[in-house]
mmCIF file of C-alpha atoms in Angstrom:
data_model
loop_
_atom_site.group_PDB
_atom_site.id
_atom_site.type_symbol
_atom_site.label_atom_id
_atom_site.label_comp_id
_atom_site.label_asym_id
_atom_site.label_seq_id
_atom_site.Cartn_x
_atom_site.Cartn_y
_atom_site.Cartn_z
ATOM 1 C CA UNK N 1 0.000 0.000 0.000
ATOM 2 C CA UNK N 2 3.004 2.458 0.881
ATOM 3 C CA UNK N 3 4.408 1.782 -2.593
ATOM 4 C CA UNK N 4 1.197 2.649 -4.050
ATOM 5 C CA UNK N 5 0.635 5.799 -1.675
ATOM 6 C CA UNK N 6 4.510 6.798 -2.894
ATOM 7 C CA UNK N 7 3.754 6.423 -6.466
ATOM 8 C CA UNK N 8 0.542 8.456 -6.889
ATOM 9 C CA UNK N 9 2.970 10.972 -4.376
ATOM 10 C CA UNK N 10 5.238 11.374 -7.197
ATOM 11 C CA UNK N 11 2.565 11.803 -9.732
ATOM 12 C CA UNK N 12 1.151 15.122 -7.517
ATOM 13 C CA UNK N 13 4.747 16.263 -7.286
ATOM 14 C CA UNK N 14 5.409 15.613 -10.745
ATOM 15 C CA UNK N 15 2.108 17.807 -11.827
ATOM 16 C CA UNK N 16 2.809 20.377 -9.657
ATOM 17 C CA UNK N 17 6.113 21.369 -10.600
ATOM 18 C CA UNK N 18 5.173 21.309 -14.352
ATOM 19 C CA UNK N 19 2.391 24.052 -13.214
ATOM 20 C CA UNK N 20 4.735 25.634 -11.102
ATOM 21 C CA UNK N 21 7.660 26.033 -14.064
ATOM 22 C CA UNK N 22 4.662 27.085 -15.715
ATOM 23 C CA UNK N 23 3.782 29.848 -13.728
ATOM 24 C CA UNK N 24 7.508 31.020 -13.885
ATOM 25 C CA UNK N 25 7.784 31.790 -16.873
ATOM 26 C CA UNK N 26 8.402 35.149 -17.875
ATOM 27 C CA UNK N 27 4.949 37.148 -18.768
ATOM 28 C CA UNK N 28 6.395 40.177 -19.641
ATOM 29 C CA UNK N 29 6.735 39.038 -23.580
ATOM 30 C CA UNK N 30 4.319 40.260 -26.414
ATOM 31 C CA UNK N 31 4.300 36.760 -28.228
ATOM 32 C CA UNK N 32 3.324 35.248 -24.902
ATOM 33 C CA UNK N 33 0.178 37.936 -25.018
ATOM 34 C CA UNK N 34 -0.588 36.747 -28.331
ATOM 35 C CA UNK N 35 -0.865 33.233 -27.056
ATOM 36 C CA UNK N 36 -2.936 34.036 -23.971
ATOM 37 C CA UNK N 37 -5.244 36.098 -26.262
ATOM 38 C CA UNK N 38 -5.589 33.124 -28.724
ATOM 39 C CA UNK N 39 -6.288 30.889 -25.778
ATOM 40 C CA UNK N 40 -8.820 33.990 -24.362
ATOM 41 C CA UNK N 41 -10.607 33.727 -28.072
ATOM 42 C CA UNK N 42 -10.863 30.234 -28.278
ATOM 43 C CA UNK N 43 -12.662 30.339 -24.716
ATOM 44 C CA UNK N 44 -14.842 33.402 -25.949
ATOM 45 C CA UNK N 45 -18.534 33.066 -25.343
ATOM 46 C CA UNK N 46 -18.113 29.361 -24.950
ATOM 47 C CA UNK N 47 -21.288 28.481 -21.958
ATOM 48 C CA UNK N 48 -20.182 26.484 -19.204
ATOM 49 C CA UNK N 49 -19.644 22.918 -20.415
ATOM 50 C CA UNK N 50 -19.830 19.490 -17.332
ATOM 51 C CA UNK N 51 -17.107 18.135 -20.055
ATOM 52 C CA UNK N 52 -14.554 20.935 -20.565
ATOM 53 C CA UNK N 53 -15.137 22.600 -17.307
ATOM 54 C CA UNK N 54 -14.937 19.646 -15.133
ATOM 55 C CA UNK N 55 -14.854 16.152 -16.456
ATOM 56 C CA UNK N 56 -11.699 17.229 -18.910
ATOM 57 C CA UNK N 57 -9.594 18.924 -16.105
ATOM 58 C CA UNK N 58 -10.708 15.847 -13.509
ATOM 59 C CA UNK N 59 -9.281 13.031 -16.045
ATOM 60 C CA UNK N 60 -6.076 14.982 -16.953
ATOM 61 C CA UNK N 61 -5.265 15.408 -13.277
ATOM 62 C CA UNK N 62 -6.031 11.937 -12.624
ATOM 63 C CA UNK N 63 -4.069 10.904 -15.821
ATOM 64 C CA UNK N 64 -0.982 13.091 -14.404
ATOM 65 C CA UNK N 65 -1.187 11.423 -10.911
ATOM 66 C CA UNK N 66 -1.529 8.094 -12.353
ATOM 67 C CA UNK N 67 0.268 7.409 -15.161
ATOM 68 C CA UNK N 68 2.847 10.255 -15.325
ATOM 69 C CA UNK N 69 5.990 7.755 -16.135
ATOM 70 C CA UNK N 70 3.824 7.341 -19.517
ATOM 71 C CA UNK N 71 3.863 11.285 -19.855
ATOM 72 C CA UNK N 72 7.174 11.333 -19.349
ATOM 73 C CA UNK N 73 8.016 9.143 -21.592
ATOM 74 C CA UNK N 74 6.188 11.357 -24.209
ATOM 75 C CA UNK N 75 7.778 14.628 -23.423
ATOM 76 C CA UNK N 76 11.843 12.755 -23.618
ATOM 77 C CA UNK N 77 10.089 11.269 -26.858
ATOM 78 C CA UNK N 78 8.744 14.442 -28.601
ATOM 79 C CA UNK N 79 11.365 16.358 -27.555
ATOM 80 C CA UNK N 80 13.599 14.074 -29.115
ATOM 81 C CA UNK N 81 11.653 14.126 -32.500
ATOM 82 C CA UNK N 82 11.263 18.325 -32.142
ATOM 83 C CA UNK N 83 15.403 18.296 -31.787
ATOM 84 C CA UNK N 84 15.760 15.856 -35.076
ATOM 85 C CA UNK N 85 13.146 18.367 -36.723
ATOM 86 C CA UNK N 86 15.515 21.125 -36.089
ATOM 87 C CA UNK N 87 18.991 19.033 -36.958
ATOM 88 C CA UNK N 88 17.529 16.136 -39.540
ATOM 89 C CA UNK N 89 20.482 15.604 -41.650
ATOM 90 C CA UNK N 90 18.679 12.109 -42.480
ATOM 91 C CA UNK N 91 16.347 13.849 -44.895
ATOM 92 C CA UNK N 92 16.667 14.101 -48.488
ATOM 93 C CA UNK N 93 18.848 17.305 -49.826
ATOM 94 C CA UNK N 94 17.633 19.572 -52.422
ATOM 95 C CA UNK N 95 20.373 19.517 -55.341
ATOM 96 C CA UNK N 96 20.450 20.832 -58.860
ATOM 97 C CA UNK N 97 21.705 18.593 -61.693
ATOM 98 C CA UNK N 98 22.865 19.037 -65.285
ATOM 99 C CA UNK N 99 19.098 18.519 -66.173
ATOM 100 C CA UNK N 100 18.559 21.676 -64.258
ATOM 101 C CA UNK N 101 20.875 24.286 -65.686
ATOM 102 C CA UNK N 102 18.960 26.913 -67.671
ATOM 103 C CA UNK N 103 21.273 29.310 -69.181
ATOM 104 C CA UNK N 104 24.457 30.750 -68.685
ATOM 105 C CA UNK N 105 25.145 34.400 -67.100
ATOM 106 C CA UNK N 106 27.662 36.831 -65.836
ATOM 107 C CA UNK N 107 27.894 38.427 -62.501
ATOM 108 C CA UNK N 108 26.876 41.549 -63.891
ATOM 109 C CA UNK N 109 23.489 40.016 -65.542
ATOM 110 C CA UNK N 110 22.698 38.449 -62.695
ATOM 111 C CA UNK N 111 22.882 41.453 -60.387
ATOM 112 C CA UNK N 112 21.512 43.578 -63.090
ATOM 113 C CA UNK N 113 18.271 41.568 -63.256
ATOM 114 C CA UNK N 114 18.492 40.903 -59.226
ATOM 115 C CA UNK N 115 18.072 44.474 -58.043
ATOM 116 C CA UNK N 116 15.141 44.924 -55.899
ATOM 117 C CA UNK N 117 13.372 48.306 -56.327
ATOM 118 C CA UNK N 118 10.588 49.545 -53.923
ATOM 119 C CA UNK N 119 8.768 52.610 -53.704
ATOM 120 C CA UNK N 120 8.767 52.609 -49.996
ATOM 121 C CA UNK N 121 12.633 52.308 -49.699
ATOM 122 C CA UNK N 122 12.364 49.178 -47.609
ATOM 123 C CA UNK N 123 14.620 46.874 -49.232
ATOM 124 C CA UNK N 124 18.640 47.781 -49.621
ATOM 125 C CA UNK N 125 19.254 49.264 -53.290
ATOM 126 C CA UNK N 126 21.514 45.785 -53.758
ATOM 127 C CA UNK N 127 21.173 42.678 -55.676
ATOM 128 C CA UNK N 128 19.056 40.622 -54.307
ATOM 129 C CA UNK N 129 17.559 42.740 -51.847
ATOM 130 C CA UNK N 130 17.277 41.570 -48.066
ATOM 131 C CA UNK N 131 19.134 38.665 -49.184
ATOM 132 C CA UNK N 132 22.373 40.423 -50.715
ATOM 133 C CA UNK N 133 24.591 38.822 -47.873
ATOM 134 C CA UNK N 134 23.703 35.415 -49.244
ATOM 135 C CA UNK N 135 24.518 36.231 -52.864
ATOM 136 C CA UNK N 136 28.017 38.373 -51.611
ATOM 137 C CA UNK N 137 29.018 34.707 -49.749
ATOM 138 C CA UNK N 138 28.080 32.453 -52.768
ATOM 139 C CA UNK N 139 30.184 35.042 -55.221
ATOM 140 C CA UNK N 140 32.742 34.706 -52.587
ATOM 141 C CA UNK N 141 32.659 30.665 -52.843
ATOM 142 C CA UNK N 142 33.224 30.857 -56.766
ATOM 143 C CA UNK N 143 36.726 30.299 -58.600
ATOM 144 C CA UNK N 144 38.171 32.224 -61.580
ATOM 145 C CA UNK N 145 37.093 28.836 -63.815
ATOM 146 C CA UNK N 146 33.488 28.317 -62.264
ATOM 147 C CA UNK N 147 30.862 29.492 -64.847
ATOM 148 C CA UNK N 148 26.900 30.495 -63.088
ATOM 149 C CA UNK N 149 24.260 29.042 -64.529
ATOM 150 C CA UNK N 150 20.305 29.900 -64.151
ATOM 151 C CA UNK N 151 18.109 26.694 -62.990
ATOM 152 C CA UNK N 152 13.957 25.530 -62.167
ATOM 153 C CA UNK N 153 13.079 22.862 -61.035
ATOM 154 C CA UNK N 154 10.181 21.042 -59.531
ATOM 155 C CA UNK N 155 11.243 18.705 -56.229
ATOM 156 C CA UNK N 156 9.289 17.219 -53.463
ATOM 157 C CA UNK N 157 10.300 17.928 -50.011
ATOM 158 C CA UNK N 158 10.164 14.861 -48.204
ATOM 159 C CA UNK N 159 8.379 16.915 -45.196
ATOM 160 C CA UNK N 160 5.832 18.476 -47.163
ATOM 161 C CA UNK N 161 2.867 17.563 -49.242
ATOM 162 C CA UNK N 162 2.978 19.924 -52.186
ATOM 163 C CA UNK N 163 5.717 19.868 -54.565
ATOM 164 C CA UNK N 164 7.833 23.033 -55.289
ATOM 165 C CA UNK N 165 9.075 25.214 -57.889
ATOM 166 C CA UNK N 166 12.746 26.484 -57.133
ATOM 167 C CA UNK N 167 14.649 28.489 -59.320
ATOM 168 C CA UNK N 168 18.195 30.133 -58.655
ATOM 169 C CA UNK N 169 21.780 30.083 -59.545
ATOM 170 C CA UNK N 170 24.514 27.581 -59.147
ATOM 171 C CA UNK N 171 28.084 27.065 -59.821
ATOM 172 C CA UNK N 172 28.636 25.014 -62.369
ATOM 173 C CA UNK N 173 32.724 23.717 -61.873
ATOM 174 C CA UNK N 174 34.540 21.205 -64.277
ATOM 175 C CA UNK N 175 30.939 20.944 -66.062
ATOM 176 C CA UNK N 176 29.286 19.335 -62.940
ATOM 177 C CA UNK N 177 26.403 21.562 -61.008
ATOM 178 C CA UNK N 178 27.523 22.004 -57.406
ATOM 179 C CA UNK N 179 26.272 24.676 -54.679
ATOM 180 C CA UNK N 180 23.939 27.361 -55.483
ATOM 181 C CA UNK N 181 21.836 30.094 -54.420
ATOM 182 C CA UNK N 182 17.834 30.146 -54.389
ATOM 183 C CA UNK N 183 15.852 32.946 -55.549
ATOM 184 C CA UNK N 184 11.920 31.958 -55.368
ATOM 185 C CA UNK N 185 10.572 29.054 -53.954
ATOM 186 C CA UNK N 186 7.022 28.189 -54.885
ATOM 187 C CA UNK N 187 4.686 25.753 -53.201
ATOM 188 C CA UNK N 188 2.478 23.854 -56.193
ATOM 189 C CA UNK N 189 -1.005 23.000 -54.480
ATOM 190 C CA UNK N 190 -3.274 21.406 -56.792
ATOM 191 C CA UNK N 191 -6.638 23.536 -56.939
ATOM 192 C CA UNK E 1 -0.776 18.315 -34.086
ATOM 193 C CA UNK E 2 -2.514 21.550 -33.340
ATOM 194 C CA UNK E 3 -3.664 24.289 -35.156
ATOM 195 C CA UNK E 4 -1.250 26.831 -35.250
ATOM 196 C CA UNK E 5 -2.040 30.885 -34.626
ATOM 197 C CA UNK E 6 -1.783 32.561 -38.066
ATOM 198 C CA UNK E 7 0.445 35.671 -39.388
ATOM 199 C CA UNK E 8 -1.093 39.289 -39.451
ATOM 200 C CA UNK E 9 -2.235 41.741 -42.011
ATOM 201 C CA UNK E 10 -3.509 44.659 -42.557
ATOM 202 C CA UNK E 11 -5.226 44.853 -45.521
ATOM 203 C CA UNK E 12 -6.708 47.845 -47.118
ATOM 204 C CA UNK E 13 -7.113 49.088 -43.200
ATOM 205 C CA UNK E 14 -8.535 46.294 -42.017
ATOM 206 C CA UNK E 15 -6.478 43.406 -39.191
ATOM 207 C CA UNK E 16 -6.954 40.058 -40.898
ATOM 208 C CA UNK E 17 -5.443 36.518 -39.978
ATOM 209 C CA UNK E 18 -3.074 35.519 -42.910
ATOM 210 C CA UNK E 19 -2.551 31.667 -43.503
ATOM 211 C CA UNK E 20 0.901 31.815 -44.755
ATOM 212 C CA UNK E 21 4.366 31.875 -43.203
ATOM 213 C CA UNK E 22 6.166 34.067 -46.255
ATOM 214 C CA UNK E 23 9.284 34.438 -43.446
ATOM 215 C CA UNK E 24 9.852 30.667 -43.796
ATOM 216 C CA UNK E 25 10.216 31.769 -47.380
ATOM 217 C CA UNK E 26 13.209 34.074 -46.068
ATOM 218 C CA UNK E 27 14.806 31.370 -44.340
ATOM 219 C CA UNK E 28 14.407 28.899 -47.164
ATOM 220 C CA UNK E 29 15.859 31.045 -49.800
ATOM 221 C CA UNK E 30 18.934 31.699 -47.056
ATOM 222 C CA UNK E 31 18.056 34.784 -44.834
ATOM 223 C CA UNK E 32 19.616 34.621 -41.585
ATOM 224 C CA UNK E 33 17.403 32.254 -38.669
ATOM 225 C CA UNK E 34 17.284 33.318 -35.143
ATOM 226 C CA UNK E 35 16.936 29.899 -32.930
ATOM 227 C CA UNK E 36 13.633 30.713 -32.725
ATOM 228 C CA UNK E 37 12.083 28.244 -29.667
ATOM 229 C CA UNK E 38 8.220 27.491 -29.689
ATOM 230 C CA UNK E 39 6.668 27.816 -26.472
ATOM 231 C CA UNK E 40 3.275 26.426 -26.890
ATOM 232 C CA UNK E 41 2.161 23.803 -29.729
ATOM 233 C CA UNK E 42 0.135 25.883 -31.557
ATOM 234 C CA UNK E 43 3.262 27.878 -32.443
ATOM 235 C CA UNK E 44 5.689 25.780 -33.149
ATOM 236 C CA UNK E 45 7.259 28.423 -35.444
ATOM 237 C CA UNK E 46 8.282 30.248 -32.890
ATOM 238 C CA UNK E 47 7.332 33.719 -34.006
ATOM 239 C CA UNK E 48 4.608 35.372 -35.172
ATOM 240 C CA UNK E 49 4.693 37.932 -38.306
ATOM 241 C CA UNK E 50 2.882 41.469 -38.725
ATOM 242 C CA UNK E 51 2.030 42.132 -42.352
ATOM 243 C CA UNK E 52 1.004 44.615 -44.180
ATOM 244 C CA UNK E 53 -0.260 45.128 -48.431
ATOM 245 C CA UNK E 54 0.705 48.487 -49.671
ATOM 246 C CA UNK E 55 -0.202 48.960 -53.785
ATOM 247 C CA UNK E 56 -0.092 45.120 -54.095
ATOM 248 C CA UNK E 57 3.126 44.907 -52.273
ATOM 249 C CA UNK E 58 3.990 42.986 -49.238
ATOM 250 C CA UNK E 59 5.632 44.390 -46.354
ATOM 251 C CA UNK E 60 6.662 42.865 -43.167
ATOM 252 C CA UNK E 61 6.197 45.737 -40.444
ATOM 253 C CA UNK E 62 6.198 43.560 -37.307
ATOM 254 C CA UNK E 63 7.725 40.510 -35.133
ATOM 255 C CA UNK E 64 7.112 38.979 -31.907
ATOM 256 C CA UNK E 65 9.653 35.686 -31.163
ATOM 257 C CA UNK E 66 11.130 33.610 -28.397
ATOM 258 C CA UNK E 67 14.546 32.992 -28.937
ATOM 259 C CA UNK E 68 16.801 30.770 -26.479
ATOM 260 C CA UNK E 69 16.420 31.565 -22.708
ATOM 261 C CA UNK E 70 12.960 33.497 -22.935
ATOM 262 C CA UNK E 71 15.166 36.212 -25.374
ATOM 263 C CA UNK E 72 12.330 38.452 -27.232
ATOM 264 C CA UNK E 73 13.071 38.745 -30.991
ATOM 265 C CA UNK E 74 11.981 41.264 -32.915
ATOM 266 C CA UNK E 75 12.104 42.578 -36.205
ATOM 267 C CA UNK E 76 15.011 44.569 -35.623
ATOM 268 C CA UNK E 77 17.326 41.257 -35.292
ATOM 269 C CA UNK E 78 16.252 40.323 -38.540
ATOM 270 C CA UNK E 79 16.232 43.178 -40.540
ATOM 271 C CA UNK E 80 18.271 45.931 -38.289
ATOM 272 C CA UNK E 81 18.244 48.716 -40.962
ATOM 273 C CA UNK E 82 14.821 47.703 -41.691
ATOM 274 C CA UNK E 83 13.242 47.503 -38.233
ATOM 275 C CA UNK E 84 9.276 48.948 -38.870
ATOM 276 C CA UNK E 85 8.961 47.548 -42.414
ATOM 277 C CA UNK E 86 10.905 45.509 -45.356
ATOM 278 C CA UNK E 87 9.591 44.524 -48.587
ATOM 279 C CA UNK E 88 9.041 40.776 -48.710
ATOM 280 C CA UNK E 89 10.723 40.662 -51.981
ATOM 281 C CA UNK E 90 11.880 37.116 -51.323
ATOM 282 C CA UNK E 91 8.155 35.345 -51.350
ATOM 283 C CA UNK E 92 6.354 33.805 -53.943
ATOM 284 C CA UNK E 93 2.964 31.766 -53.501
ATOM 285 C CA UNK E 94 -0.573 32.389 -51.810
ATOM 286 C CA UNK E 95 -1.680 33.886 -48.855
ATOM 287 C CA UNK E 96 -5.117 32.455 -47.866
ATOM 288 C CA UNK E 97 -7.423 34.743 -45.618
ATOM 289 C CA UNK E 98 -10.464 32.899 -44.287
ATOM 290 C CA UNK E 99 -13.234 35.139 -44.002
ATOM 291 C CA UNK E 100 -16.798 35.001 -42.404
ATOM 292 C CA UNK E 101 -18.032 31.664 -40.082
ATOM 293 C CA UNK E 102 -16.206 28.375 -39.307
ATOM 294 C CA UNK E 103 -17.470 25.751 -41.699
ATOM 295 C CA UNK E 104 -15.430 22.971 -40.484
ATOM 296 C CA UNK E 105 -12.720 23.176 -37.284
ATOM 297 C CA UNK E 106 -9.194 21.424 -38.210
ATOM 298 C CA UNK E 107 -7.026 20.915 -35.285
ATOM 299 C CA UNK E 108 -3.949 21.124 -37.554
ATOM 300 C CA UNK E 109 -1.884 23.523 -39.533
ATOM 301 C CA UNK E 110 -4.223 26.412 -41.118
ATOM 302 C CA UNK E 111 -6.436 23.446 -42.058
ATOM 303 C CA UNK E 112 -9.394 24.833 -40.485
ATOM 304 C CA UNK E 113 -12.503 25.863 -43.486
ATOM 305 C CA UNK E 114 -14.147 29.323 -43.427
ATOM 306 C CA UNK E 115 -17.068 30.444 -45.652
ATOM 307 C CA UNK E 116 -14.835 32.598 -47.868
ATOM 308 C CA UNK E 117 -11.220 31.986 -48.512
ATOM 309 C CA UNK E 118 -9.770 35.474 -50.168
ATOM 310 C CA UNK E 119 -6.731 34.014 -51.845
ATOM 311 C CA UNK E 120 -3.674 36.374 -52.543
ATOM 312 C CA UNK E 121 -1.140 34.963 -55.391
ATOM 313 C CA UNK E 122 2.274 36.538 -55.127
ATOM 314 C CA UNK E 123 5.306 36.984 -57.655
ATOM 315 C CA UNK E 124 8.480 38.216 -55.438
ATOM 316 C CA UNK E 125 6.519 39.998 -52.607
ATOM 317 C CA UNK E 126 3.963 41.667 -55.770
ATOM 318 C CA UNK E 127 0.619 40.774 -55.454
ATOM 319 C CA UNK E 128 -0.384 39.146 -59.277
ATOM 320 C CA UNK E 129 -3.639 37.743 -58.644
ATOM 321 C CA UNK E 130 -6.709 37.929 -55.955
ATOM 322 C CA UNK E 131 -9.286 35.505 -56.087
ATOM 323 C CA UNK E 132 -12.248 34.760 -53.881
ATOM 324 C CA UNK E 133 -12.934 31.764 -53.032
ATOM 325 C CA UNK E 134 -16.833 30.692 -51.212
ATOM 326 C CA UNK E 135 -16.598 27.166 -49.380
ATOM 327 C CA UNK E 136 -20.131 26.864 -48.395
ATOM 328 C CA UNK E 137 -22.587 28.225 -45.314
ATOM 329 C CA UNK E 138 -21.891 27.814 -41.931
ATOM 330 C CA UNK E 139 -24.828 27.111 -39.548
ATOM 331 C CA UNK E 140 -26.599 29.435 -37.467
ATOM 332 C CA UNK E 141 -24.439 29.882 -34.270
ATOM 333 C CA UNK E 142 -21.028 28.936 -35.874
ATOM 334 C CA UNK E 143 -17.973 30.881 -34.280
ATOM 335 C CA UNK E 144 -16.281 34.345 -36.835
ATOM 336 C CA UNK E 145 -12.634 34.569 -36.582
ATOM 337 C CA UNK E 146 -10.124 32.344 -36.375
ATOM 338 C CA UNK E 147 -8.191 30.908 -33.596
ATOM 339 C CA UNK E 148 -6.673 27.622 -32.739
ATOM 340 C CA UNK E 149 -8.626 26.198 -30.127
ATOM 341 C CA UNK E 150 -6.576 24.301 -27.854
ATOM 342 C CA UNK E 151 -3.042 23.935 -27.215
ATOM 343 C CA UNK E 152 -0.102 22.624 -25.313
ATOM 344 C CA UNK E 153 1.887 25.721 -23.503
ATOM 345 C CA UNK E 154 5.390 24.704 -23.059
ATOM 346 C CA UNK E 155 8.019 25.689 -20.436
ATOM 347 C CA UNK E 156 10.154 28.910 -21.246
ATOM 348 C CA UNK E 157 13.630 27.856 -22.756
ATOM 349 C CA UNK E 158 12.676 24.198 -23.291
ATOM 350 C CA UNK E 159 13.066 23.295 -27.313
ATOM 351 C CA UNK E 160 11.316 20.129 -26.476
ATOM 352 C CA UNK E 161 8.453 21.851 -24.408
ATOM 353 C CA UNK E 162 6.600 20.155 -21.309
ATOM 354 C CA UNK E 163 3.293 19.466 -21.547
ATOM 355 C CA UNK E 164 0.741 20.034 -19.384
#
């Protein structure tokens, strides 16, 4: 009975110190007010409900206090699966092949037909815009023999369900298509 | 999976929710990525955008992210000379804005179906095409606006996130 007393113990402590890390965290943080408000909205002018109001809170405190080594199995899982998300080098890399290539271009074409012009002056009078520092490092990456060639081309990403348009530049050295810099990605979703 | 909150706009003076993500688009095409950190599951981007259409032209004028350790970031990280509005030169693709009553709830993504869908087609941050889009009647009673309507609120500085 004591080992069954210490268990459901641990369960309490283990739910109250998730609420309590909870309630530390810092609410001083505009994207923490848009949270609360979308959790505020999704409560708006709901009546009072027996199942959200007090059967749903009842069951997930007795599921914390009674099977919590499940939940925390589930939080060192997911959090596992959210790090590979962030760091999957598993996953199938975009690359551009000989297929690819387009047509041939100088430096100057390219940043000739990259500037970025806006009325409101909110993009840097550069090639390529907001995204000049990528184009200065991929210049930067390119020998005296290295020719630039234009590409498109349609490729699945393996996490997503639409397939996508990409078109961009890449470095084309001893004939063979190697690195390369994107300029517009577009998602294809069948209508 | 849980719905997710959606981007911002204000279009032609009006605050709309915008089901696209065009900074992804940034990030994608090589723009520089805080560590953003979600801190509740129906963020898991981490951030959330402020839009804005000015003459057919998208402008970002607005962010609110968690970086590591609680850090706020703001627009100003990623576009310092640009910190109240840049040209979203870099996107390409639709922006869907549901508009009217919930037809049908979706607790995943944007996934969730609205009477009207005004859909936005963009060439390089230029709005090309609008089209609108009707998806049916909702019922009498059915809930305007959209919103996510449950979530998981993670711990502060926690990639993984607690649930509780």
């Amino acid at each position: 009975m004591n080992y069954l007393y210490g268990y459901l113990a641990v369960g309490v402590i283990y739910g109250l110190s998730v609420w309590i890390m909870h309630k530390l965290r810092p609410s001083k943080n505009e994207l923490n007010d848009t949270i609360t408000a979308a959790l505020d909205k999704a409560k708006e002018g709901q009546p009072f409900s027996f199942l959200e109001d007090i059967l749903v809170p009842f069951l997930a405190i007795l599921i914390i206090v009674t099977a919590w080594p499940v939940l925390i199995v589930m939080h060192i899982r997911d959090k596992r699966r959210f790090e590979r998300r962030l760091d999957d080098d598993g996953e199938e890399q975009f690359t551009v092949t000989a297929e690819d290539v387009l047509e041939q271009l100088t430096i100057q074409e390219i940043e000739q037909r990259e500037m970025v012009m806006d009325p409101l002056h909110s993009v840097p009078d550069l090639p390529f815009g907001h995204l000049n520092p990528v184009w200065v490092k991929f210049k930067q990456s390119l020998n005296e023999q290295d020719a630039i060639y234009s590409f498109t081309k349609i490729w699945q990403p393996p996490l997503s369900l639409y397939p996508e348009e990409v078109s961009g530049y890449v470095c084309v050295r001893d004939e063979q298509p190697e690195h390369f810099i994107l300029t517009k990605v577009v998602e294809l979703r069948l209508n | 999976m849980t719905a997710q909150i959606s981007e911002g706009l204000l279009l032609e003076g009006e605050q709309v929710p915008m089901m696209a993500t065009p900074l992804g688009q940034y990030f994608e095409l090589g723009g520089e990525k805080p560590e953003f950190q979600a801190t509740c599951s129906a963020l898991w981007r981490g951030y959330r955008g402020s839009w804005e259409i000015i003459d057919d032209r998208l402008y970002l004028v607005g962010l609110q992210g968690n970086g590591l350790g609680g850090r706020t970031i703001t627009q100003k990280d990623l576009f310092p000379d640009y910190p109240e509005r840049a040209f979203a030169h870099w996107y390409s693709g639709t922006i869907r804005i549901p508009r009217g009553k919930l037809l049908e709830y979706v607790h995943a993504g944007f996934g969730s179906q609205y009477e009207q869908d005004l859909t936005l087609t963009l060439d390089r941050g230029v709005v090309v095409s609008k089209q609108v889009i009707h998806n049916g009647t909702a019922p009498e009673g059915a809930t305007e606006g959209y919103s996510p309507a449950a979530m998981t609120v993670f711990q502060q500085g926690d990639a993984g996130g607690k649930q509780e």
